[in-house]
Coordinates of C-alpha atoms in Angstrom, one line a residue:
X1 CA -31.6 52.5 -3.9
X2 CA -28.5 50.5 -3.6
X3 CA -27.2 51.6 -7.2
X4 CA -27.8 55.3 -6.3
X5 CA -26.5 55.0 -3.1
X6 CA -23.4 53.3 -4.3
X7 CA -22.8 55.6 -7.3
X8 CA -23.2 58.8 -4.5
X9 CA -20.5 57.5 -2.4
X10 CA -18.5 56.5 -5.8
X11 CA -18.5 60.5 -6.0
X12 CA -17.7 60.9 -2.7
X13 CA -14.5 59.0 -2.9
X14 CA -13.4 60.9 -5.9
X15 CA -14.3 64.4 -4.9
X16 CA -12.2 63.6 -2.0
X17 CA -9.1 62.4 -4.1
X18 CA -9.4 65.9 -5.7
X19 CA -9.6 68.0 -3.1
X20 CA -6.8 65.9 -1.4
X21 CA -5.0 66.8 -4.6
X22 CA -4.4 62.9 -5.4
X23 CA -5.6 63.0 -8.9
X24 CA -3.7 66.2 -10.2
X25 CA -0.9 64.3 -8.7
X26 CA -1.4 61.1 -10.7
X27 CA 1.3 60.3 -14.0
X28 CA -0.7 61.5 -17.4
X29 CA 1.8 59.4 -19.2
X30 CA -0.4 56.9 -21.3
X31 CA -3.8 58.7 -20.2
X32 CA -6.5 59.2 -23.0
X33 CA -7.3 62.8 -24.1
X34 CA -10.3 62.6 -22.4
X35 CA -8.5 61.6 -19.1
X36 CA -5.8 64.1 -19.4
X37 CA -8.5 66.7 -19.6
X38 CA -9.9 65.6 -16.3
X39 CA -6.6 65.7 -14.6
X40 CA -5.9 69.0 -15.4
X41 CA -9.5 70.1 -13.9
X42 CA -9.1 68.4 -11.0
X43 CA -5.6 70.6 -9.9
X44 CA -8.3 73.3 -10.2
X45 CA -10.1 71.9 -7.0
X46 CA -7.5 70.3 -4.9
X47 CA -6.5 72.3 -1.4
X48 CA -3.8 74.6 -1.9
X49 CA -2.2 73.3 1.2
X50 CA -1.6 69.6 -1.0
X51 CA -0.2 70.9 -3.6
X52 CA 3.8 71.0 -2.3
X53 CA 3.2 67.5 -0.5
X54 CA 4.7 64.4 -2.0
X55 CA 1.6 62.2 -3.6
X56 CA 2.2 59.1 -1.3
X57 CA 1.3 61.7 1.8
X58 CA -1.6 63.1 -0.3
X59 CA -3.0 59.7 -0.9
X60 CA -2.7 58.8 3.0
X61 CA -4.6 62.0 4.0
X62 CA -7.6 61.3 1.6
X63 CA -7.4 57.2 2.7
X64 CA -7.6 58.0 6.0
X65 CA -10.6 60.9 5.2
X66 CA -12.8 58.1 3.4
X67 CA -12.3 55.8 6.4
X68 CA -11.2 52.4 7.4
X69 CA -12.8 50.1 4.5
X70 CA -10.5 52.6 2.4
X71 CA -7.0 52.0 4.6
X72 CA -7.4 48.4 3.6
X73 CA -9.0 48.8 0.1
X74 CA -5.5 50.4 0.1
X75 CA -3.3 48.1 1.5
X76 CA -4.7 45.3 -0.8
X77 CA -4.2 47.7 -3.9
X78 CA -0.7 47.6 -2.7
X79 CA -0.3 44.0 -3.8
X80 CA -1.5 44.4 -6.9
X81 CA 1.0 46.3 -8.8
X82 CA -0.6 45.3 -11.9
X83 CA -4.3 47.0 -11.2
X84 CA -2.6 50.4 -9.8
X85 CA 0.9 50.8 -11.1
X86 CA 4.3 50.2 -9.6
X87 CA 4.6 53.7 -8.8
X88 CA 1.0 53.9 -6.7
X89 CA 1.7 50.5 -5.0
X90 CA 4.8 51.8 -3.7
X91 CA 2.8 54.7 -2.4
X92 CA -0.2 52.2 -1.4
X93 CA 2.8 50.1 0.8
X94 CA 3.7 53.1 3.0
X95 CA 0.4 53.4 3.6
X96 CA 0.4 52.8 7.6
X97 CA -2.9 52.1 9.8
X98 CA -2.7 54.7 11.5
X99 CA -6.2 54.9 12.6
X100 CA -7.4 56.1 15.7
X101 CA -8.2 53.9 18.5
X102 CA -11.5 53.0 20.1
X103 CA -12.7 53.4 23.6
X104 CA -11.9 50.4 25.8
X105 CA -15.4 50.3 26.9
X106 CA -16.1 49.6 23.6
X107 CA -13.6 46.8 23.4
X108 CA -14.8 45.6 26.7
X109 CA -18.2 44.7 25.1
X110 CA -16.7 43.2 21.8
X111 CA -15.3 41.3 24.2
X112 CA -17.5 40.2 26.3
X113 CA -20.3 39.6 23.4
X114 CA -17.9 37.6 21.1
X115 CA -16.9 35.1 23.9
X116 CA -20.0 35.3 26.3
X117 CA -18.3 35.9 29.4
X118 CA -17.5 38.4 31.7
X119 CA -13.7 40.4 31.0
X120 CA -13.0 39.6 34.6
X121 CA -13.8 35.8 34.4
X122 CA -11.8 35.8 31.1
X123 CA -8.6 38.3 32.0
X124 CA -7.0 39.1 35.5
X125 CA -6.6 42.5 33.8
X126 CA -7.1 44.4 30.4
X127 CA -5.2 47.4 29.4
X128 CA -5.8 50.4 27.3
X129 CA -5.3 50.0 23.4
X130 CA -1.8 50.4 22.2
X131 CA -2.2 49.6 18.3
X132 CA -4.9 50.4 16.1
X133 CA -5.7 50.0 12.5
X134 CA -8.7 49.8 9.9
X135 CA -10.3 46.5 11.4
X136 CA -9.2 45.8 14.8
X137 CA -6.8 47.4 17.8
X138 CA -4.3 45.4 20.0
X139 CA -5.0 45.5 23.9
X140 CA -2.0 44.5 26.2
X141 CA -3.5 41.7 29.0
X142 CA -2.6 39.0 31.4
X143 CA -4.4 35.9 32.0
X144 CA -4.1 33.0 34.5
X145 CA -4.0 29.2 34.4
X146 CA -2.3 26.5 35.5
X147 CA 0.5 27.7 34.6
X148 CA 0.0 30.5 36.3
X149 CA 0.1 34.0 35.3
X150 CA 1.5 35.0 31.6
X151 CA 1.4 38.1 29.7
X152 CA -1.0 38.2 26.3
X153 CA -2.3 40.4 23.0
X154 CA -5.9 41.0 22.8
X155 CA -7.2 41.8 19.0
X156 CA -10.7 43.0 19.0
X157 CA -12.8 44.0 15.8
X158 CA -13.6 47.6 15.5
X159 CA -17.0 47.9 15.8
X160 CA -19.5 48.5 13.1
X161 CA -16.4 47.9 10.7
X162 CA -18.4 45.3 8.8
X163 CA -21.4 47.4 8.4
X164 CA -19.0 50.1 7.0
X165 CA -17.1 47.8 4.9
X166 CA -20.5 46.3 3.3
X167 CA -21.6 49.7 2.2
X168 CA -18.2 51.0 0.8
X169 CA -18.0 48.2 -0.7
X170 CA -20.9 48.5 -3.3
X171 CA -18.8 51.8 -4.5
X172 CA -15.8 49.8 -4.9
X173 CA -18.0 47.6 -7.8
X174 CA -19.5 50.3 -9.0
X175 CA -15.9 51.8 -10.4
X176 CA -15.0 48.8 -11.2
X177 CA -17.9 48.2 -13.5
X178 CA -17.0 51.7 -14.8
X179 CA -13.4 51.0 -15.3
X180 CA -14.6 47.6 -17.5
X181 CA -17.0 49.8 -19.5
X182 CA -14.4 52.8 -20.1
X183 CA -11.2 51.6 -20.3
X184 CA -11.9 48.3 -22.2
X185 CA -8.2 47.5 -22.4
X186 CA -8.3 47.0 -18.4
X187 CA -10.2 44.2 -18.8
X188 CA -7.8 41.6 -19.2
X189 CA -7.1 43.3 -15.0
X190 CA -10.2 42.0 -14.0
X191 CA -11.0 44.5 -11.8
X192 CA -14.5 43.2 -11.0
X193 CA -12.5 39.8 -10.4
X194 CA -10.3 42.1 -8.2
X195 CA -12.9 43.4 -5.8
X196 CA -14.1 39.9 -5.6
X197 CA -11.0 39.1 -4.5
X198 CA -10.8 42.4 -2.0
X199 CA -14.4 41.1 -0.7
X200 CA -13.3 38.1 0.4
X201 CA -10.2 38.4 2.1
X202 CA -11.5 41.1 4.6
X203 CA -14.5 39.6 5.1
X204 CA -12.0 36.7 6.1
X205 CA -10.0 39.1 7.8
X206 CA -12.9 40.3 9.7
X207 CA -13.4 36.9 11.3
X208 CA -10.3 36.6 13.9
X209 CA -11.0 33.1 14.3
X210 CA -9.9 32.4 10.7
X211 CA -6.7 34.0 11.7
X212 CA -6.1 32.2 14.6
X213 CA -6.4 29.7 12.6
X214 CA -3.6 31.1 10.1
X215 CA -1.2 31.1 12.7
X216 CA -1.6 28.0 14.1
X217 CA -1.1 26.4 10.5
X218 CA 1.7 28.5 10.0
X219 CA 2.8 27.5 13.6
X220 CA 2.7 23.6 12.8
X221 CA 4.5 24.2 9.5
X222 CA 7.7 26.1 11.1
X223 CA 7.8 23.9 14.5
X224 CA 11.0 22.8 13.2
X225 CA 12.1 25.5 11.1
X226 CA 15.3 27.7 12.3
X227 CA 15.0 30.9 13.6
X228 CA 11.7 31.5 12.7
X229 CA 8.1 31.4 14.7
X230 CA 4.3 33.4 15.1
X231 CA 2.4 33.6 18.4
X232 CA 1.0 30.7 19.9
X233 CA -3.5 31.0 20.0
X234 CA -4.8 31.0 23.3
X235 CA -8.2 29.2 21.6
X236 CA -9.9 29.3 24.7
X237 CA -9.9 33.1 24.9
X238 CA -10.4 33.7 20.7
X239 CA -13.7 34.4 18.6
X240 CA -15.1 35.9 15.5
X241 CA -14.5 39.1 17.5
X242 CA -11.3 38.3 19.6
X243 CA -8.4 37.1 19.2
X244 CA -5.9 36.6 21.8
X245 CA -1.8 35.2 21.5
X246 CA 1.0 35.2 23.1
X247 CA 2.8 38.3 23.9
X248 CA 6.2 39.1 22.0
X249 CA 9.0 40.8 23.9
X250 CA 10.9 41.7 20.7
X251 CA 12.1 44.4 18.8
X252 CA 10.4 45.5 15.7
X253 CA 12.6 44.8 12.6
X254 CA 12.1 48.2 11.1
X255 CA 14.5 49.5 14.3
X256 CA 17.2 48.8 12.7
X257 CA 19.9 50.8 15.3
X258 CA 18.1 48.9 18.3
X259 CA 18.6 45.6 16.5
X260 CA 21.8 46.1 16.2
X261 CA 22.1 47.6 20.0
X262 CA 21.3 44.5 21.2
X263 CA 23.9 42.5 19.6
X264 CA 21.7 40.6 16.6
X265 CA 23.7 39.8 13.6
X266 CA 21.6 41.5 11.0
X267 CA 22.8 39.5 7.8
X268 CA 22.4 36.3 9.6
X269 CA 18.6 37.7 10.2
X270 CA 18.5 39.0 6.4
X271 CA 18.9 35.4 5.2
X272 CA 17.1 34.0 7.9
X273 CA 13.9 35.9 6.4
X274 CA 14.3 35.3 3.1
X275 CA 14.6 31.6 3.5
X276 CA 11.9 31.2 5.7
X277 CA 9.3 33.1 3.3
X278 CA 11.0 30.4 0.4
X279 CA 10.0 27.5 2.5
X280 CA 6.6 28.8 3.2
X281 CA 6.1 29.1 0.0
X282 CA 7.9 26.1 -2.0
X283 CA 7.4 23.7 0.9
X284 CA 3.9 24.5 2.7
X285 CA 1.9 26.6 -0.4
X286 CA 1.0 28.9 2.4
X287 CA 2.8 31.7 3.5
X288 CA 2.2 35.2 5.7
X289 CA 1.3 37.7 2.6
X290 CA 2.0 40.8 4.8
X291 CA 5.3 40.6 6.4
X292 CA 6.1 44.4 6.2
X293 CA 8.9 45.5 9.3
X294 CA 5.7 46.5 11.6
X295 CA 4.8 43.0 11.6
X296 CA 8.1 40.7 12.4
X297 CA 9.6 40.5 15.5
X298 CA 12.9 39.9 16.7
X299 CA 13.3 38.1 20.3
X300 CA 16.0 38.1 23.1
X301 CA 17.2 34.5 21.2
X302 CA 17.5 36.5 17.9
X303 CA 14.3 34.3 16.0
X304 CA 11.9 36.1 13.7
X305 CA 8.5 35.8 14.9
X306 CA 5.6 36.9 12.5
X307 CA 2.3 38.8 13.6
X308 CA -0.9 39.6 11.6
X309 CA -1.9 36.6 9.8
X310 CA -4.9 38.5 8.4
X311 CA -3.5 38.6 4.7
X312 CA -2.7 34.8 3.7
X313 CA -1.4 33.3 0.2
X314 CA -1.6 30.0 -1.2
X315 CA 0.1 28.3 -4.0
X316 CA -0.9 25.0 -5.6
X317 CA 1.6 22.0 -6.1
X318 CA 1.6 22.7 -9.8
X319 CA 1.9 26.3 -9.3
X320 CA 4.8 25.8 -7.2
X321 CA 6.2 23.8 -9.7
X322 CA 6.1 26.1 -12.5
X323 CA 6.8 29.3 -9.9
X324 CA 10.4 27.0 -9.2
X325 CA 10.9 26.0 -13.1
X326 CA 10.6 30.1 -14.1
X327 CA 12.9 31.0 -11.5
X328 CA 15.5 28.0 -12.6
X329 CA 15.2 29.2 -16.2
X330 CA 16.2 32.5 -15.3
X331 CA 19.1 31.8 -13.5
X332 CA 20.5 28.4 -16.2
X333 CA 19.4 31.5 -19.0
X334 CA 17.3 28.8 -20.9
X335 CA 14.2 31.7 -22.0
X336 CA 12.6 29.3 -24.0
X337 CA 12.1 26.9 -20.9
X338 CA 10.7 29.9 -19.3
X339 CA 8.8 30.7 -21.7
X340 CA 7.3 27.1 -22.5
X341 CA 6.2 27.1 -19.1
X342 CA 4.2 30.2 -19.3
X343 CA 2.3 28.3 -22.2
X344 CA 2.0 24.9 -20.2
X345 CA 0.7 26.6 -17.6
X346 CA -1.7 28.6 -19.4
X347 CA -0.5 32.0 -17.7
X348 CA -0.3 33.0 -21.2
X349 CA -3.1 32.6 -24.1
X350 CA -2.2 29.7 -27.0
X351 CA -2.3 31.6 -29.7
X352 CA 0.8 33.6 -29.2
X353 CA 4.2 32.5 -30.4
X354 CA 6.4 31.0 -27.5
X355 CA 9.4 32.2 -29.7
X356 CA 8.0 35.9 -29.7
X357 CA 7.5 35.3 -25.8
X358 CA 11.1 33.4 -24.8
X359 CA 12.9 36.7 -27.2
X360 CA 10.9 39.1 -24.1
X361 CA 12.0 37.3 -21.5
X362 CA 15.6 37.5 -22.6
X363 CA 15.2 40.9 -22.9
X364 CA 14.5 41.1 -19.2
X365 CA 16.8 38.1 -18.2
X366 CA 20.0 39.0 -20.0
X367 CA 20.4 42.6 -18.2
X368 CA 20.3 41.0 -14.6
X369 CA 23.1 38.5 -15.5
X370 CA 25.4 41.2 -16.5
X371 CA 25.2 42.8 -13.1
X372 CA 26.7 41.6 -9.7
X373 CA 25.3 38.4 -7.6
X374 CA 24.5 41.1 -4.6
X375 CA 22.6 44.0 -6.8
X376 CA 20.4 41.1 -8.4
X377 CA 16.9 41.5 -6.9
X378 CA 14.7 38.3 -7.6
X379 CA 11.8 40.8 -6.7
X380 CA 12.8 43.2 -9.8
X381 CA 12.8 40.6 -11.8
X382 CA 9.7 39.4 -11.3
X383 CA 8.1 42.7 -11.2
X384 CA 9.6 43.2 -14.8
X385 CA 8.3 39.7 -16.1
X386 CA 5.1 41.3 -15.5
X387 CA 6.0 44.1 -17.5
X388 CA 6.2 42.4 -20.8
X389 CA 3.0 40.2 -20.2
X390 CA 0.6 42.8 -21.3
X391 CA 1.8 42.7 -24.9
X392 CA 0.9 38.8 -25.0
X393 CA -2.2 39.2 -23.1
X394 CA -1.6 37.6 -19.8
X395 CA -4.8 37.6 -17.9
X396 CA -4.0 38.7 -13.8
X397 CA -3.1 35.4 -11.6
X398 CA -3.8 36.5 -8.1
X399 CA -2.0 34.3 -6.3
X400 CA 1.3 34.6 -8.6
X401 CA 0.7 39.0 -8.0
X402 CA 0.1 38.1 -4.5
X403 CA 3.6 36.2 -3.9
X404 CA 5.3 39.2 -6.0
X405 CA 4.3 41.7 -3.9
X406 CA 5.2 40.1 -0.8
X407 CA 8.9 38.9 -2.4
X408 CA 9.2 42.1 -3.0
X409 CA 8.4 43.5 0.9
X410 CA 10.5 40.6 2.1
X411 CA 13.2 41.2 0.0
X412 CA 13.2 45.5 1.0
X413 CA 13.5 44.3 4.8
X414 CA 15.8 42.1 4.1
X415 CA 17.9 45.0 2.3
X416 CA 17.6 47.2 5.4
X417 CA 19.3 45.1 7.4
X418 CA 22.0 44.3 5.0
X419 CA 22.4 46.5 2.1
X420 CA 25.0 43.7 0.5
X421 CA 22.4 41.4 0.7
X422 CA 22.5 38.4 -2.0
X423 CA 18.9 37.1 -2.7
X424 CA 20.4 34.3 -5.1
X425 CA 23.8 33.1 -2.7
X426 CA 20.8 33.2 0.3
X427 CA 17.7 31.4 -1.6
X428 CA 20.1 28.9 -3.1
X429 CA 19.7 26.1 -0.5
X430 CA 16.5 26.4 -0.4
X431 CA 15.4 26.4 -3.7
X432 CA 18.0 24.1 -4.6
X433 CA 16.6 21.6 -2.7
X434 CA 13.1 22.0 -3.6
X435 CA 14.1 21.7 -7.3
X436 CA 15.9 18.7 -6.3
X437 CA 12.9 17.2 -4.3
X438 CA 10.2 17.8 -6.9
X439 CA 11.9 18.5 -10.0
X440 CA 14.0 15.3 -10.7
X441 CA 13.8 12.1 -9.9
X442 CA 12.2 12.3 -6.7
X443 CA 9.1 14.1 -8.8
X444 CA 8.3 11.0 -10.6
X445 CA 8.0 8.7 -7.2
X446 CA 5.4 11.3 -6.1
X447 CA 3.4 11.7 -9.6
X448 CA 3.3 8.3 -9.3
X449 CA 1.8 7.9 -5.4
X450 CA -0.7 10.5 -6.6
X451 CA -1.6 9.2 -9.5
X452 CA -2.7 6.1 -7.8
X453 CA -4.6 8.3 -5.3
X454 CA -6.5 9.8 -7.7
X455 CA -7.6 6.6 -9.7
X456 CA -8.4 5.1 -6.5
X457 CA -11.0 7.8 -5.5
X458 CA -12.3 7.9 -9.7
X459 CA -12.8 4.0 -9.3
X460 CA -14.8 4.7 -5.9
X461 CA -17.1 7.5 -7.6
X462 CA -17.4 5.5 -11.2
X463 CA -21.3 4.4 -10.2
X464 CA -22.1 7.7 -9.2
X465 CA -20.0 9.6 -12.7
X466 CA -22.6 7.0 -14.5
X467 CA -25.8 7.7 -12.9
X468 CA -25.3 11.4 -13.5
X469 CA -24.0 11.0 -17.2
X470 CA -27.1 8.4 -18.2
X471 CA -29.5 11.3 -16.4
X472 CA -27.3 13.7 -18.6
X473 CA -28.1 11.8 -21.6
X474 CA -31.8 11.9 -21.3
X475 CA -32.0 15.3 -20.5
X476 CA -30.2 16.0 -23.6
X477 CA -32.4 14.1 -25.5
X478 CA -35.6 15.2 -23.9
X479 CA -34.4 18.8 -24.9
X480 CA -33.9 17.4 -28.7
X481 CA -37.2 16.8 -28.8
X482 CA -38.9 19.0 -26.7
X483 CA -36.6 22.0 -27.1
X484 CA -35.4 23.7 -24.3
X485 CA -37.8 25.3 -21.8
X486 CA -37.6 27.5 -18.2
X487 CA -39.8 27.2 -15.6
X488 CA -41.8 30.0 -14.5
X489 CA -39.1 30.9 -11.5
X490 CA -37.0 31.0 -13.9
X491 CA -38.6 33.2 -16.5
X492 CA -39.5 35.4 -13.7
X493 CA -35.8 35.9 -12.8
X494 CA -34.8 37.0 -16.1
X495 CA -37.5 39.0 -16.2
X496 CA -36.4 40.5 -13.0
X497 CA -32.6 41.2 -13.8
X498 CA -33.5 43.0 -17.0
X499 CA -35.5 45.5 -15.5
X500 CA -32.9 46.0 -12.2
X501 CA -30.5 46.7 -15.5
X502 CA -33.0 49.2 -17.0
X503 CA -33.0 50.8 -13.9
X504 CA -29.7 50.9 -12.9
X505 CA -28.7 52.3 -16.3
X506 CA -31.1 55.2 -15.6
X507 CA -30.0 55.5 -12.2
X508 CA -26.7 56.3 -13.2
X509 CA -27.4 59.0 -15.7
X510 CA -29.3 60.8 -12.7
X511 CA -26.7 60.2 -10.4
X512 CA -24.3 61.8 -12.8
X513 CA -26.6 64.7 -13.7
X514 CA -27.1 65.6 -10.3
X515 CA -23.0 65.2 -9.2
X516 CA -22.8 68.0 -11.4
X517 CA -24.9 70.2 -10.1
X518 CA -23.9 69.6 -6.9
X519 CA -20.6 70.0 -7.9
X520 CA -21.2 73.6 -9.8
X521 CA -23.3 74.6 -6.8
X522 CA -20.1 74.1 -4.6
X523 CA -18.2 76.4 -7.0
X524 CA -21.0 78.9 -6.7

């Protein structure tokens, strides 16, 4: 029942992007014949009040219709240029939680449940919800120490968000699967790989202690960082459920007129950002993958501070490397660096010609050298390295997608605050010194240190790596001469899956048979 229940709210979903007139609004450019003949039916069954709206407001409606587990199935898509489009992530990134709130009450008992006392024993008092979006809601409160009395944000789960999310969430791999099986050339997208992906950051997102978390590592990383902070954790008051930080008295960077009201220098705070999402990311390998204007801060003492910490990105050592030796290559013009690099680091497939590959990148490199330092964007040209990999088969890196997408957000506040804005003359320092640190001599000393680290831990487990390839051997040559054999769980299992595939194939065809005739009875 899972299959047909999936596959029913799978229709759901996209009779509500029809009638929400999201489809009809969709490009055709590049769409199959088949496709195009399906977008022009569904203009026949959008509301005639959609059909003068812009698509970005058309697609917010129908979000917000299907529910929360849709506003942030949205706001992921919106990192992931390369599954949806440029144009529908740009559509996807004005997509605003603008969900409505819960009852206190409700809150009250999340509360209460999640941290097994009483609100009174845990908060001198708990105000009414001023924020709320698709998995929790912010609650203004006080609490008292030793310290006395001090001012803090409550974030409580919405409730029954994970049930929802669970359920949606089986429609979500059903059109995924679909998209595999139809569009074959999608594949290399992963979009199974994709929901995984979607799966597993809410559900972390959905536990507020793992955010907490975030912002205390975050926290440790910037202690000594200029002009840039997040909320300190009260752990004492924070669980799966709750979450509660320090309160920010700061103006929100997308106010823009206030910032400047209260005397900030705005290109000093322009480079500020844009440096301190480089170190994050070159330095620490972890950095705040949401930092839209709705979620930085500005204090009275003009420093940054960072909220939401649901949406996290890491990056390797190596990856960092390679991420710093692209970005060098584009900037000293050596393409075939930048494309040997792709290779090395296998972002693209071996059997392709790194001549063929360096000849692209020029193609996108040489344009932004002939314009000036300040209309260079680092984001554009990242967002159009990604453009050329589809001809050379470049299989989706989620991390590298991840930390596009957020250069790119950075980048647009950064922009607001100063149009003139230089992304090179501002990153320089930074990344200059990281490419000094790690890319020349002082690269070696530390391949070195961890080289020796690693052959001291493969000399610790070398009786355990022979135990396990003698038993390795024998099995192998038990198999040679036995042949290879399943037990009967085993057999059983197969057994199992291939009739759940029978019947999910038959499923389907019923589930499509009777969309239609639901669908033709609503036109009756």
């Amino acid at each position: 029942m899972s299959v047909f229940g999936a596959y029913l709210r799978l229709a759901r979903v996209g009779w509500v992007l029809v009638r929400e007139g999201v489809v009809s609004a969709l490009p055709t450019e590049g769409m199959p014949p088949l496709a195009r003949t399906a977008h022009t039916l569904a203009g026949l069954f959008e509301r005639r009040r959609a059909s003068k709206e812009d698509r970005s407001d058309r697609l917010a409606r129908a979000i917000e219709r299907l529910g929360p587990s849709y506003v942030k199935m949205g706001q992921f898509l919106a990192t992931r240029p390369d599954v949806v489009g440029a144009e529908i992530a740009v559509d996807l990134s004005a997509l605003q939680d603008r969900m409505a709130t819960f009852p206190r009450e409700a809150a009250v008992a999340t509360v209460e449940g999640s941290l097994g006392r009483p609100l009174d024993e845990l908060y001198v008092n708990f105000g009414d919800p001023i924020a709320a979006a698709s998995i929790a809601q912010v609650h203004p409160a006080t609490v008292r120490d030793a310290t006395g009395e001090r001012q803090v944000a409550v974030k409580v789960i919405r409730p029954g968000v994970r049930q929802r999310f669970a359920h949606d969430l089986e429609a979500m791999y059903a059109a995924a699967r679909l998209q595999e099986r139809i569009l074959p050339n999608t594949r290399r997208l992963k979009p199974v790989e994709v929901t995984r992906t979607l799966e597993q950051t809410t559900k972390v997102e959905m536990d507020l202690r793992l955010e907490a978390a975030a912002l205390s590592e975050l926290g440790e990383n910037t202690g000594d960082d200029p002009g840039f902070r997040v909320p300190k954790v009260d752990w004492e008051r924070t669980g799966r459920d709750v979450v509660t930080m320090e309160w920010i008295d700061g103006i929100k960077m997308s106010d823009v007129e206030g910032l400047r009201a209260a005397g900030h220098d705005l290109d000093r705070l322009a480079d500020t950002l844009i440096q301190s999402f480089l170190r994050h990311t070159l330095r620490d390998g972890f950095f705040h993958a949401d930092m839209h204007q709705g979620n930085l801060f500005v204090d009275p003492q003009g420093t940054i501070v960072a909220v939401d910490m649901g949406i996290v990105g890491r990056l390797g050592k190596k990856e960092r490397r390679f991420l710093a030796e692209i970005l060098y290559g584009f900037i000293t013009r050596d393409y075939q660096r930048v494309a040997d690099v792709h290779f090395e680091a296998g972002y693209v497939p071996s059997h392709h010609d790194t001549a063929s590959f360096a000849q692209a990148i020029r193609a996108i490199g040489e344009p932004i050298h002939g314009q000036p330092a300040e209309t260079i964007s680092m984001a554009k040209l990242l967002t159009l390295l990604f453009e050329v990999t589809e001809l050379f088969d470049m299989e989706t890196r989620t991390e590298l997608v991840m930390l596009q997408k957020t250069m790119v957000v950075v980048e647009g506040v950064s922009r607001t605050l100063n149009p003139r804005f230089n992304m090179w003359k501002a990153s320089e320092g930074v990344v200059g010194d990281w490419i000094r640190d790690n890319l020349g001599p002082k690269r070696l000393l530390t391949d070195l240190r961890d080289g020796a680290h690693a052959a001291l831990r493969l000399a610790e487990a070398a009786p355990e790596i022979a135990a396990k390839a003698e038993k390795l051997s024998q099995d192998i040559t038990s198999m040679a001469e036995k042949g290879l054999r399943f037990d009967a769980e085993t057999a059983e299992a197969i057994g199992r899956s291939e009739a759940r595939h029978s019947r999910s194939g038959r499923l389907a065809l019923w589930i499509i048979a009777a969309t239609l005739v639901y669908i033709a009875w609503k036109l009756t």
